């Protein structure tokens, strides 16, 4: 690799940070059941400890996303504990995810529930989450809704849209000037007929109506199989409405598999659109990169390190596209050349350059191997095994 190429990799890695999900370290499963892992985290402190390991070894995961119901059992009071964990384990709280889908009250929805009192309850929880974020100095409140219906005719789709508009606006009104709210969409699941925020267009309209601090969050697993996600990314960038990502890979639906495990070229194409936008417009794309995965079978910490490594590789590869040549090739409709510029960058082995970068930062060259050597997994397995043999009921 010539020095120009390794400089580009270095520059890309310098600006790439990715947030870990607290729930990615907890026992998760499918609707058929949960296979518990002896080393899985069952407390917020353990989740911080595990996230701290991933950051220690990779150096690029300084924050951990929190799910309010699972990580802040005492609401805003929990923030004192969280600050302590954050200091102890060297990772800061990141995006705050309200949970308005798990309680019994939300059987027929949250912001779209026909019952005023349930919508109010959901709004109160969201306001509490904003307060938690304020206390923790977290910028982003990340909103995902399970709202929808299972059968035609059972929900007033237009009316629910209005309730969403209203309640999202009230959410926006409670934000501090430096905070943002991210609106996530998902085509189906848990509901199978209609979902209130089913795609990026709906999320975009709702975010726009809510106010200037609302942006769209793209979860890569939340699309129909054939959808062109990088086009959605390009459009949201051009509308200055792309707020963040939940990264994961999928083969069928919202499979929450390891990023790049099924289709790494797609993730590369997404990153390319972002690099291309920044280069062409000379604007900074202010995007929160976050992981949203559930490793039901793989070891959780090891899989998270693997995810971060893949993310770095694909982000760095996408930085290698010769964009000057690309613009010229696109203009002259030199199709084969234009396409091959992406393919060449994708085919470049950036791993040695990433190792050099790690070396220059005093990080282990091979974070996964370093993790295996560290003894951390053996230690937590011993400490947590007994607790994990008992059944766990919540999702994470
Ligand atoms: C959803 C969505 C949300 C995540 C929950 C647990 O499918 O991806 O972002 O918080 O799962
Ligand atoms: Mn998500
Ligand atoms: Mn999901």
Coordinates of C-alpha atoms and ligand atoms in Angstrom, one line a residue:
X1 CA 0.0 0.0 0.0
X2 CA 1.4 3.4 -1.0
X3 CA 1.8 6.1 1.6
X4 CA -1.0 8.2 0.1
X5 CA -3.4 5.3 0.6
X6 CA -2.3 4.6 4.1
X7 CA -2.7 8.3 4.9
X8 CA -6.3 8.1 3.7
X9 CA -6.9 5.1 5.9
X10 CA -5.3 6.9 8.9
X11 CA -7.4 10.1 8.3
X12 CA -10.6 8.0 8.1
X13 CA -9.8 6.1 11.3
X14 CA -9.1 9.3 13.1
X15 CA -12.6 10.5 12.7
X16 CA -14.5 7.2 13.1
X17 CA -16.2 6.5 16.4
X18 CA -19.0 4.0 16.9
X19 CA -21.3 3.6 19.9
X20 CA -22.0 0.3 21.6
X21 CA -25.5 -0.8 22.7
X22 CA -25.7 -1.7 26.4
X23 CA -28.3 -4.4 25.4
X24 CA -25.7 -6.0 23.1
X25 CA -24.0 -7.4 26.2
X26 CA -27.1 -8.8 27.8
X27 CA -28.9 -12.1 27.3
X28 CA -31.1 -11.8 24.3
X29 CA -33.0 -14.3 22.2
X30 CA -35.8 -14.8 19.8
X31 CA -39.6 -15.0 20.3
X32 CA -39.1 -18.7 20.8
X33 CA -36.8 -18.3 23.8
X34 CA -33.5 -17.2 25.2
X35 CA -30.3 -19.1 25.4
X36 CA -28.4 -17.5 28.3
X37 CA -24.7 -17.1 28.2
X38 CA -22.7 -17.5 31.4
X39 CA -20.7 -14.4 30.7
X40 CA -23.6 -12.1 29.7
X41 CA -24.2 -8.9 31.5
X42 CA -27.3 -8.7 33.7
X43 CA -26.7 -5.3 35.4
X44 CA -26.0 -1.9 34.1
X45 CA -22.6 -2.0 35.8
X46 CA -21.7 -5.2 34.0
X47 CA -22.8 -3.7 30.6
X48 CA -20.5 -0.7 31.3
X49 CA -17.7 -3.0 32.2
X50 CA -18.0 -5.0 29.0
X51 CA -18.4 -2.0 26.8
X52 CA -15.3 -0.6 28.6
X53 CA -13.3 -3.7 27.5
X54 CA -14.3 -3.2 23.8
X55 CA -13.2 0.4 24.0
X56 CA -10.0 -0.4 25.8
X57 CA -9.0 -2.8 23.0
X58 CA -10.3 -0.9 20.0
X59 CA -10.0 2.8 21.1
X60 CA -13.0 3.8 19.0
X61 CA -16.1 3.2 21.2
X62 CA -16.1 5.9 23.8
X63 CA -19.8 5.8 24.4
X64 CA -22.5 3.3 25.2
X65 CA -26.2 3.6 24.3
X66 CA -28.6 3.2 27.2
X67 CA -32.1 1.8 27.1
X68 CA -34.0 3.6 29.9
X69 CA -36.1 0.8 31.2
X70 CA -33.3 -1.8 31.2
X71 CA -30.4 0.5 32.3
X72 CA -32.0 3.2 34.5
X73 CA -34.3 1.2 36.8
X74 CA -34.8 4.2 39.1
X75 CA -35.3 6.7 36.2
X76 CA -33.5 10.0 36.6
X77 CA -32.2 8.8 40.0
X78 CA -30.1 6.1 38.2
X79 CA -27.9 8.8 36.7
X80 CA -25.7 9.0 39.8
X81 CA -24.9 5.3 39.4
X82 CA -24.4 5.6 35.7
X83 CA -21.9 8.4 36.2
X84 CA -20.0 6.2 38.6
X85 CA -19.9 3.3 36.2
X86 CA -18.9 5.6 33.4
X87 CA -15.9 6.8 35.4
X88 CA -14.9 3.4 36.6
X89 CA -15.0 1.7 33.2
X90 CA -13.9 4.5 31.0
X91 CA -16.9 4.8 28.7
X92 CA -19.4 7.6 28.7
X93 CA -23.2 7.3 28.4
X94 CA -24.3 7.9 24.8
X95 CA -27.7 8.0 23.2
X96 CA -30.7 7.5 25.5
X97 CA -33.4 5.1 24.3
X98 CA -36.8 5.5 25.9
X99 CA -38.8 2.3 26.2
X100 CA -42.4 2.8 25.3
X101 CA -43.1 -0.7 24.0
X102 CA -42.6 -3.2 26.8
X103 CA -45.2 -2.2 29.5
X104 CA -48.6 -3.8 29.4
X105 CA -50.2 -0.3 28.8
X106 CA -48.6 -0.2 25.3
X107 CA -50.5 -3.2 24.0
X108 CA -52.1 -1.0 21.4
X109 CA -49.3 1.4 21.0
X110 CA -47.7 4.4 22.6
X111 CA -47.7 7.7 20.7
X112 CA -50.3 6.3 18.4
X113 CA -52.5 4.7 21.1
X114 CA -56.2 5.6 20.9
X115 CA -56.3 6.2 24.6
X116 CA -55.2 9.7 25.6
X117 CA -53.9 8.6 29.0
X118 CA -51.5 6.0 27.4
X119 CA -50.2 8.6 24.9
X120 CA -49.6 10.9 27.9
X121 CA -47.9 8.2 29.8
X122 CA -45.6 7.5 26.8
X123 CA -44.8 11.2 26.6
X124 CA -44.0 11.5 30.3
X125 CA -41.6 8.6 29.9
X126 CA -40.0 10.3 26.9
X127 CA -39.7 13.6 28.9
X128 CA -38.1 11.6 31.8
X129 CA -35.7 10.1 29.2
X130 CA -34.8 13.6 28.0
X131 CA -34.1 14.6 31.6
X132 CA -31.9 11.5 32.0
X133 CA -30.0 12.5 28.9
X134 CA -29.6 16.1 30.2
X135 CA -28.1 14.9 33.5
X136 CA -25.8 12.5 31.7
X137 CA -24.9 15.2 29.1
X138 CA -26.1 12.9 26.3
X139 CA -26.9 14.6 23.1
X140 CA -29.2 12.2 21.4
X141 CA -32.6 10.8 22.4
X142 CA -33.2 7.9 20.1
X143 CA -36.9 7.0 19.5
X144 CA -38.1 3.7 18.3
X145 CA -41.8 2.8 18.3
X146 CA -43.3 -0.6 18.2
X147 CA -46.7 1.1 17.3
X148 CA -48.8 -0.5 14.6
X149 CA -51.5 -3.0 14.0
X150 CA -51.9 -6.6 13.0
X151 CA -55.1 -6.5 10.9
X152 CA -56.7 -4.3 8.2
X153 CA -59.3 -1.9 9.5
X154 CA -58.3 -2.2 13.1
X155 CA -56.4 1.1 13.4
X156 CA -57.1 4.6 12.1
X157 CA -53.9 5.1 10.2
X158 CA -54.4 8.9 9.6
X159 CA -55.5 9.6 13.1
X160 CA -52.5 7.8 14.5
X161 CA -50.2 9.9 12.3
X162 CA -51.7 13.0 13.8
X163 CA -51.2 11.7 17.3
X164 CA -47.6 10.9 16.4
X165 CA -47.1 14.4 15.0
X166 CA -48.5 16.0 18.1
X167 CA -46.6 13.9 20.6
X168 CA -43.3 14.1 18.7
X169 CA -43.7 17.9 18.7
X170 CA -44.2 17.8 22.4
X171 CA -41.1 15.7 22.7
X172 CA -39.1 18.2 20.6
X173 CA -40.3 21.1 22.8
X174 CA -38.7 19.5 25.8
X175 CA -35.2 19.2 24.3
X176 CA -32.4 21.5 25.4
X177 CA -30.8 23.4 22.6
X178 CA -27.8 21.1 22.3
X179 CA -29.9 17.9 22.3
X180 CA -31.3 16.1 19.3
X181 CA -34.1 13.5 18.8
X182 CA -33.6 10.7 16.4
X183 CA -36.7 9.1 14.8
X184 CA -36.2 5.5 13.8
X185 CA -38.3 3.6 11.3
X186 CA -39.1 -0.1 10.8
X187 CA -41.3 -1.7 8.2
X188 CA -42.8 -4.4 10.3
X189 CA -42.4 -6.4 13.6
X190 CA -43.7 -6.5 16.2
X191 CA -46.8 -5.6 14.1
X192 CA -47.4 -7.4 10.8
X193 CA -50.1 -5.3 9.1
X194 CA -49.1 -1.7 9.5
X195 CA -46.3 0.1 11.4
X196 CA -46.9 3.8 12.3
X197 CA -43.4 4.8 11.2
X198 CA -42.7 2.2 8.6
X199 CA -40.1 3.9 6.4
X200 CA -37.7 6.8 5.9
X201 CA -40.2 9.0 4.2
X202 CA -42.6 8.8 7.2
X203 CA -39.7 9.3 9.6
X204 CA -38.6 12.3 7.6
X205 CA -42.0 13.9 7.5
X206 CA -42.5 13.4 11.3
X207 CA -39.0 14.6 12.1
X208 CA -39.5 17.8 10.0
X209 CA -42.9 18.5 11.6
X210 CA -41.4 18.0 15.1
X211 CA -38.7 20.7 14.7
X212 CA -35.1 21.4 13.7
X213 CA -33.5 19.2 16.3
X214 CA -35.2 16.1 15.0
X215 CA -33.4 13.9 12.5
X216 CA -33.9 10.5 11.0
X217 CA -32.2 7.3 12.3
X218 CA -31.4 4.6 9.8
X219 CA -31.3 1.1 11.3
X220 CA -29.7 -1.0 8.5
X221 CA -31.9 -4.0 9.4
X222 CA -35.1 -2.0 9.1
X223 CA -35.8 -2.3 5.4
X224 CA -37.3 -4.7 2.9
X225 CA -34.8 -7.1 1.5
X226 CA -34.2 -5.4 -1.9
X227 CA -34.2 -1.8 -0.7
X228 CA -31.4 0.5 -1.8
X229 CA -30.3 1.8 1.6
X230 CA -27.4 3.9 0.3
X231 CA -29.9 5.8 -1.8
X232 CA -31.9 6.6 1.3
X233 CA -28.7 7.7 3.0
X234 CA -27.8 9.9 0.0
X235 CA -31.3 11.5 0.1
X236 CA -31.2 12.1 3.8
X237 CA -27.8 13.6 3.6
X238 CA -28.9 16.0 0.9
X239 CA -31.9 17.0 3.0
X240 CA -29.6 17.4 6.0
X241 CA -31.8 15.0 7.9
X242 CA -29.6 12.0 8.6
X243 CA -29.0 11.9 12.3
X244 CA -27.6 8.5 13.0
X245 CA -27.3 4.8 12.3
X246 CA -28.1 1.6 14.0
X247 CA -25.7 -0.9 12.4
X248 CA -26.3 -4.6 12.0
X249 CA -26.6 -7.0 9.1
X250 CA -29.4 -9.2 8.0
X251 CA -30.3 -11.9 5.6
X252 CA -34.1 -11.8 5.9
X253 CA -35.6 -9.2 8.2
X254 CA -34.4 -7.4 11.3
X255 CA -32.0 -10.2 12.1
X256 CA -29.5 -8.1 14.1
X257 CA -26.5 -10.0 12.8
X258 CA -22.9 -8.8 12.9
X259 CA -22.3 -5.8 10.6
X260 CA -20.9 -6.9 7.3
X261 CA -21.4 -10.6 7.9
X262 CA -23.8 -11.0 5.1
X263 CA -23.3 -8.1 2.7
X264 CA -20.2 -6.0 3.5
X265 CA -20.4 -4.2 0.1
X266 CA -23.7 -2.6 1.1
X267 CA -22.1 -1.1 4.2
X268 CA -19.2 0.1 2.1
X269 CA -21.7 1.7 -0.3
X270 CA -23.4 3.5 2.6
X271 CA -20.1 4.8 3.9
X272 CA -19.1 5.8 0.4
X273 CA -22.2 8.0 0.1
X274 CA -21.2 9.7 3.4
X275 CA -17.6 10.3 2.3
X276 CA -18.7 11.5 -1.1
X277 CA -21.2 14.0 0.5
X278 CA -18.6 15.4 2.8
X279 CA -16.0 15.7 0.1
X280 CA -18.3 17.3 -2.5
X281 CA -20.1 19.7 -0.2
X282 CA -17.2 20.4 2.2
X283 CA -19.8 19.9 5.0
X284 CA -19.5 17.7 8.0
X285 CA -22.1 14.9 8.1
X286 CA -23.0 15.0 11.8
X287 CA -24.0 11.4 12.1
X288 CA -24.1 9.2 15.3
X289 CA -22.8 5.8 14.3
X290 CA -24.2 3.2 16.6
X291 CA -24.3 -0.6 16.8
X292 CA -27.7 -2.3 17.3
X293 CA -27.1 -6.0 17.3
X294 CA -28.1 -9.0 19.4
X295 CA -25.7 -11.8 19.4
X296 CA -27.8 -14.7 20.6
X297 CA -25.2 -17.4 19.9
X298 CA -21.8 -15.7 19.5
X299 CA -19.8 -14.6 22.5
X300 CA -21.1 -11.1 23.1
X301 CA -17.9 -9.1 23.7
X302 CA -15.9 -10.9 21.1
X303 CA -18.7 -10.4 18.5
X304 CA -18.8 -6.7 19.4
X305 CA -15.1 -6.3 18.9
X306 CA -15.5 -8.1 15.5
X307 CA -18.2 -5.6 14.6
X308 CA -16.1 -2.6 15.4
X309 CA -13.2 -4.1 13.4
X310 CA -15.4 -4.6 10.4
X311 CA -16.9 -1.1 10.7
X312 CA -13.5 0.4 10.7
X313 CA -12.4 -1.6 7.7
X314 CA -15.5 -0.7 5.6
X315 CA -15.3 3.0 6.6
X316 CA -11.6 3.1 5.7
X317 CA -12.1 1.2 2.4
X318 CA -14.9 3.7 1.4
X319 CA -12.5 6.5 2.1
X320 CA -10.2 5.1 -0.7
X321 CA -12.6 5.7 -3.5
X322 CA -11.0 8.1 -6.0
X323 CA -13.7 10.6 -5.9
X324 CA -12.2 13.1 -8.4
X325 CA -12.0 10.3 -11.0
X326 CA -15.5 9.2 -10.0
X327 CA -17.0 12.6 -10.6
X328 CA -15.4 12.8 -14.0
X329 CA -16.4 9.2 -14.9
X330 CA -20.0 9.9 -13.8
X331 CA -20.1 13.1 -15.9
X332 CA -18.8 11.4 -19.0
X333 CA -21.0 8.3 -18.3
X334 CA -18.0 6.1 -18.3
X335 CA -20.0 3.4 -16.5
X336 CA -17.4 0.7 -16.2
X337 CA -14.7 3.1 -14.9
X338 CA -17.1 4.6 -12.4
X339 CA -18.2 1.3 -11.0
X340 CA -14.7 -0.1 -10.9
X341 CA -13.5 2.9 -8.7
X342 CA -15.9 1.6 -6.0
X343 CA -14.9 -2.0 -6.6
X344 CA -11.1 -1.2 -6.4
X345 CA -11.5 0.6 -3.1
X346 CA -13.6 -2.2 -1.8
X347 CA -11.0 -4.8 -2.8
X348 CA -8.1 -3.0 -1.1
X349 CA -6.9 -4.8 2.0
X350 CA -6.8 -2.1 4.6
X351 CA -6.0 -4.3 7.5
X352 CA -2.3 -3.7 7.6
X353 CA -2.8 0.1 7.6
X354 CA -5.4 -0.3 10.4
X355 CA -2.9 -2.3 12.4
X356 CA -0.3 0.5 11.9
X357 CA -2.9 3.0 13.1
X358 CA -3.6 0.9 16.2
X359 CA 0.1 0.7 16.8
X360 CA 0.5 4.4 16.7
X361 CA -2.2 4.8 19.3
X362 CA -0.7 2.2 21.6
X363 CA -3.7 -0.2 21.0
X364 CA -3.3 -3.9 20.4
X365 CA -2.8 -4.8 16.8
X366 CA -5.4 -7.6 17.0
X367 CA -8.1 -6.6 19.5
X368 CA -9.9 -9.9 19.3
X369 CA -6.7 -11.9 20.1
X370 CA -5.9 -9.4 22.8
X371 CA -9.3 -10.0 24.3
X372 CA -8.8 -13.8 24.3
X373 CA -5.4 -13.3 26.0
X374 CA -6.7 -10.9 28.6
X375 CA -8.5 -13.4 30.8
X376 CA -11.5 -11.0 31.1
X377 CA -13.9 -13.5 29.7
X378 CA -12.8 -16.3 32.1
X379 CA -13.1 -13.9 35.0
X380 CA -16.6 -12.7 34.3
X381 CA -17.8 -16.2 33.4
X382 CA -16.8 -17.3 36.9
X383 CA -18.4 -14.2 38.4
X384 CA -21.6 -14.3 36.5
X385 CA -22.3 -17.9 35.7
X386 CA -24.6 -18.6 38.6
X387 CA -26.7 -15.6 38.0
X388 CA -27.0 -16.3 34.4
X389 CA -28.3 -19.9 34.9
X390 CA -31.5 -18.4 36.2
X391 CA -34.2 -17.3 33.8
X392 CA -34.3 -13.7 32.6
X393 CA -37.5 -12.2 31.5
X394 CA -36.9 -8.8 29.9
X395 CA -35.5 -8.5 26.4
X396 CA -32.1 -7.3 27.5
Ligands
LIG1 C1 -35.9 -2.5 17.6 C2 -35.1 -1.3 17.2 C3 -34.6 -0.5 18.3 C4 -34.1 -1.3 19.5 C5 -35.0 -2.4 19.8 C6 -34.5 -3.2 21.0 O1 -36.0 -3.4 16.5 O2 -34.0 -1.7 16.3 O3 -33.6 0.4 17.9 O4 -33.9 -0.4 20.5 O5 -35.3 -3.2 18.7
LIG2 MN1 -32.5 -0.1 16.0
LIG3 MN1 -34.2 -3.5 15.1

